[in-house]
PDB file of C-alpha atoms in Angstrom:
ATOM      1  CA  UNK A   1     -34.791 112.356-229.696  1.00 60.00           C
ATOM      2  CA  UNK A   2     -32.348 112.096-232.611  1.00 61.00           C
ATOM      3  CA  UNK A   3     -30.770 115.403-231.620  1.00 63.00           C
ATOM      4  CA  UNK A   4     -30.257 114.182-228.044  1.00 60.00           C
ATOM      5  CA  UNK A   5     -28.638 110.943-229.220  1.00 51.00           C
ATOM      6  CA  UNK A   6     -26.388 112.874-231.600  1.00 53.00           C
ATOM      7  CA  UNK A   7     -25.365 115.250-228.798  1.00 53.00           C
ATOM      8  CA  UNK A   8     -24.582 112.333-226.464  1.00 52.00           C
ATOM      9  CA  UNK A   9     -22.527 110.654-229.208  1.00 53.00           C
ATOM     10  CA  UNK A  10     -20.536 113.833-229.926  1.00 58.00           C
ATOM     11  CA  UNK A  11     -19.921 114.450-226.219  1.00 52.00           C
ATOM     12  CA  UNK A  12     -18.760 110.856-225.708  1.00 52.00           C
ATOM     13  CA  UNK A  13     -16.457 111.116-228.707  1.00 51.00           C
ATOM     14  CA  UNK A  14     -15.004 114.423-227.507  1.00 51.00           C
ATOM     15  CA  UNK A  15     -14.352 113.126-223.999  1.00 51.00           C
ATOM     16  CA  UNK A  16     -12.806 109.931-225.335  1.00 55.00           C
ATOM     17  CA  UNK A  17     -10.377 111.927-227.466  1.00 61.00           C
ATOM     18  CA  UNK A  18      -9.174 114.157-224.633  1.00 67.00           C
ATOM     19  CA  UNK A  19      -5.400 114.217-224.417  1.00 79.00           C
ATOM     20  CA  UNK A  20      -3.821 113.116-221.140  1.00 83.00           C
ATOM     21  CA  UNK A  21      -2.133 115.818-219.070  1.00 89.00           C
ATOM     22  CA  UNK A  22       1.581 115.802-220.066  1.00 91.00           C
ATOM     23  CA  UNK A  23       2.498 116.825-216.509  1.00 92.00           C
ATOM     24  CA  UNK A  24       1.304 113.419-215.234  1.00 92.00           C
ATOM     25  CA  UNK A  25       3.850 110.702-216.018  1.00 91.00           C
ATOM     26  CA  UNK A  26       2.764 107.130-215.336  1.00 91.00           C
ATOM     27  CA  UNK A  27       5.490 104.492-215.376  1.00 88.00           C
ATOM     28  CA  UNK A  28       5.131 100.895-216.488  1.00 86.00           C
ATOM     29  CA  UNK A  29       3.678  98.306-214.136  1.00 86.00           C
ATOM     30  CA  UNK A  30       0.768 100.480-213.030  1.00 89.00           C
ATOM     31  CA  UNK A  31      -1.966  99.099-215.260  1.00 90.00           C
ATOM     32  CA  UNK A  32      -4.348  98.782-212.276  1.00 91.00           C
ATOM     33  CA  UNK A  33      -3.971 102.458-211.361  1.00 92.00           C
ATOM     34  CA  UNK A  34      -6.350 104.362-213.638  1.00 93.00           C
ATOM     35  CA  UNK A  35      -8.247 107.628-213.963  1.00 93.00           C
ATOM     36  CA  UNK A  36      -5.312 109.715-212.734  1.00 93.00           C
ATOM     37  CA  UNK A  37      -6.207 113.381-212.575  1.00 94.00           C
ATOM     38  CA  UNK A  38      -4.990 116.472-210.775  1.00 95.00           C
ATOM     39  CA  UNK A  39      -7.052 119.451-209.713  1.00 96.00           C
ATOM     40  CA  UNK A  40      -5.096 122.571-208.877  1.00 96.00           C
ATOM     41  CA  UNK A  41      -6.095 125.511-206.734  1.00 95.00           C
ATOM     42  CA  UNK A  42      -4.031 128.619-205.941  1.00 95.00           C
ATOM     43  CA  UNK A  43      -4.436 129.425-202.258  1.00 96.00           C
ATOM     44  CA  UNK A  44      -4.827 132.925-200.809  1.00 95.00           C
ATOM     45  CA  UNK A  45      -1.341 132.713-199.253  1.00 95.00           C
ATOM     46  CA  UNK A  46       0.273 132.235-202.697  1.00 94.00           C
ATOM     47  CA  UNK A  47       0.919 128.507-202.389  1.00 96.00           C
ATOM     48  CA  UNK A  48      -0.449 126.078-204.972  1.00 96.00           C
ATOM     49  CA  UNK A  49      -2.592 123.167-203.763  1.00 97.00           C
ATOM     50  CA  UNK A  50      -3.050 119.991-205.813  1.00 97.00           C
ATOM     51  CA  UNK A  51      -5.655 117.291-205.306  1.00 97.00           C
ATOM     52  CA  UNK A  52      -4.563 114.030-206.938  1.00 95.00           C
ATOM     53  CA  UNK A  53      -7.233 111.434-207.704  1.00 95.00           C
ATOM     54  CA  UNK A  54      -7.206 107.993-209.251  1.00 94.00           C
ATOM     55  CA  UNK A  55      -8.557 104.477-208.929  1.00 94.00           C
ATOM     56  CA  UNK A  56      -7.130 101.043-208.154  1.00 94.00           C
ATOM     57  CA  UNK A  57      -9.003  98.615-210.415  1.00 94.00           C
ATOM     58  CA  UNK A  58      -7.294  95.561-208.917  1.00 93.00           C
ATOM     59  CA  UNK A  59      -9.213  93.377-206.473  1.00 93.00           C
ATOM     60  CA  UNK A  60      -6.338  93.644-203.987  1.00 93.00           C
ATOM     61  CA  UNK A  61      -4.311  96.442-202.446  1.00 93.00           C
ATOM     62  CA  UNK A  62      -1.611  97.981-204.646  1.00 92.00           C
ATOM     63  CA  UNK A  63       1.548  99.865-203.736  1.00 93.00           C
ATOM     64  CA  UNK A  64       3.025 102.572-205.909  1.00 93.00           C
ATOM     65  CA  UNK A  65       5.351 105.539-205.575  1.00 95.00           C
ATOM     66  CA  UNK A  66       4.891 109.123-206.649  1.00 95.00           C
ATOM     67  CA  UNK A  67       7.141 112.161-206.863  1.00 95.00           C
ATOM     68  CA  UNK A  68       5.993 115.742-207.292  1.00 95.00           C
ATOM     69  CA  UNK A  69       8.274 118.408-208.759  1.00 96.00           C
ATOM     70  CA  UNK A  70       7.465 122.126-208.627  1.00 95.00           C
ATOM     71  CA  UNK A  71       8.465 124.733-211.220  1.00 96.00           C
ATOM     72  CA  UNK A  72       8.502 128.541-211.149  1.00 95.00           C
ATOM     73  CA  UNK A  73       6.886 130.848-213.719  1.00 95.00           C
ATOM     74  CA  UNK A  74       9.937 130.543-216.013  1.00 97.00           C
ATOM     75  CA  UNK A  75       9.778 126.737-215.945  1.00 95.00           C
ATOM     76  CA  UNK A  76      12.809 126.287-213.687  1.00 96.00           C
ATOM     77  CA  UNK A  77      12.761 123.404-211.220  1.00 95.00           C
ATOM     78  CA  UNK A  78      12.445 124.575-207.619  1.00 94.00           C
ATOM     79  CA  UNK A  79      14.606 122.680-205.165  1.00 88.00           C
ATOM     80  CA  UNK A  80      12.280 121.241-202.538  1.00 84.00           C
ATOM     81  CA  UNK A  81      12.333 118.704-199.734  1.00 81.00           C
ATOM     82  CA  UNK A  82       8.996 117.527-201.151  1.00 80.00           C
ATOM     83  CA  UNK A  83      10.626 116.328-204.382  1.00 88.00           C
ATOM     84  CA  UNK A  84      11.219 112.768-203.225  1.00 92.00           C
ATOM     85  CA  UNK A  85       9.570 109.438-203.953  1.00 95.00           C
ATOM     86  CA  UNK A  86       6.684 108.684-201.571  1.00 94.00           C
ATOM     87  CA  UNK A  87       5.060 105.275-201.154  1.00 95.00           C
ATOM     88  CA  UNK A  88       1.274 104.927-201.293  1.00 93.00           C
ATOM     89  CA  UNK A  89      -0.842 101.832-200.627  1.00 94.00           C
ATOM     90  CA  UNK A  90      -4.320 101.883-202.151  1.00 93.00           C
ATOM     91  CA  UNK A  91      -6.989  99.318-201.317  1.00 94.00           C
ATOM     92  CA  UNK A  92      -8.491  97.275-204.141  1.00 93.00           C
ATOM     93  CA  UNK A  93     -11.486  98.456-206.159  1.00 92.00           C
ATOM     94  CA  UNK A  94     -11.545 101.924-204.609  1.00 91.00           C
ATOM     95  CA  UNK A  95     -10.806 105.467-205.723  1.00 94.00           C
ATOM     96  CA  UNK A  96      -8.092 107.413-203.920  1.00 95.00           C
ATOM     97  CA  UNK A  97      -7.496 111.087-203.213  1.00 95.00           C
ATOM     98  CA  UNK A  98      -4.520 112.866-201.700  1.00 93.00           C
ATOM     99  CA  UNK A  99      -3.492 116.496-201.446  1.00 96.00           C
ATOM    100  CA  UNK A 100      -0.127 118.216-201.871  1.00 95.00           C
ATOM    101  CA  UNK A 101       0.773 121.866-201.277  1.00 95.00           C
ATOM    102  CA  UNK A 102       3.742 123.574-202.904  1.00 95.00           C
ATOM    103  CA  UNK A 103       6.697 124.257-200.625  1.00 90.00           C
ATOM    104  CA  UNK A 104       7.087 127.816-201.958  1.00 92.00           C
ATOM    105  CA  UNK A 105       4.745 130.488-203.264  1.00 94.00           C
ATOM    106  CA  UNK A 106       7.011 130.797-206.331  1.00 93.00           C
ATOM    107  CA  UNK A 107       5.688 127.442-207.600  1.00 94.00           C
ATOM    108  CA  UNK A 108       3.426 128.020-210.592  1.00 95.00           C
ATOM    109  CA  UNK A 109       3.301 124.584-212.212  1.00 95.00           C
ATOM    110  CA  UNK A 110       4.259 120.998-211.459  1.00 95.00           C
ATOM    111  CA  UNK A 111       5.134 117.534-212.778  1.00 96.00           C
ATOM    112  CA  UNK A 112       3.800 114.382-211.101  1.00 95.00           C
ATOM    113  CA  UNK A 113       5.494 111.032-211.705  1.00 94.00           C
ATOM    114  CA  UNK A 114       4.172 107.606-210.728  1.00 94.00           C
ATOM    115  CA  UNK A 115       6.027 104.285-210.719  1.00 93.00           C
ATOM    116  CA  UNK A 116       5.502 100.754-209.497  1.00 90.00           C
ATOM    117  CA  UNK A 117       8.777 100.389-207.583  1.00 87.00           C
ATOM    118  CA  UNK A 118      12.008 102.268-206.956  1.00 81.00           C
ATOM    119  CA  UNK A 119      14.217 100.067-209.150  1.00 78.00           C
TER     120      UNK A 119
END
């Protein structure tokens, strides 16, 4: 029993110390938007698919904006019509999921920015 409790404690400590993904940039004013994560999957056609998840902890609906930028293997920004601010409304007390697909097969990595408003 002691070994199990020790293992649970170590696992909890390790998960609590995980560093946030530096490719996800969360602006100020989004304290109710939590648990942001991105799963990425290279598709068979060479495009990169992202599944963005998070949670609105507020009791009411919240609006926010996000912008996704794509980069090639050398880290150069790829010009894309997708690289614009998009508005999202998320209902209160619910998780959210949305999917994005790269505009070019050259895209190998990404940066995702969130902000409360466009000011």
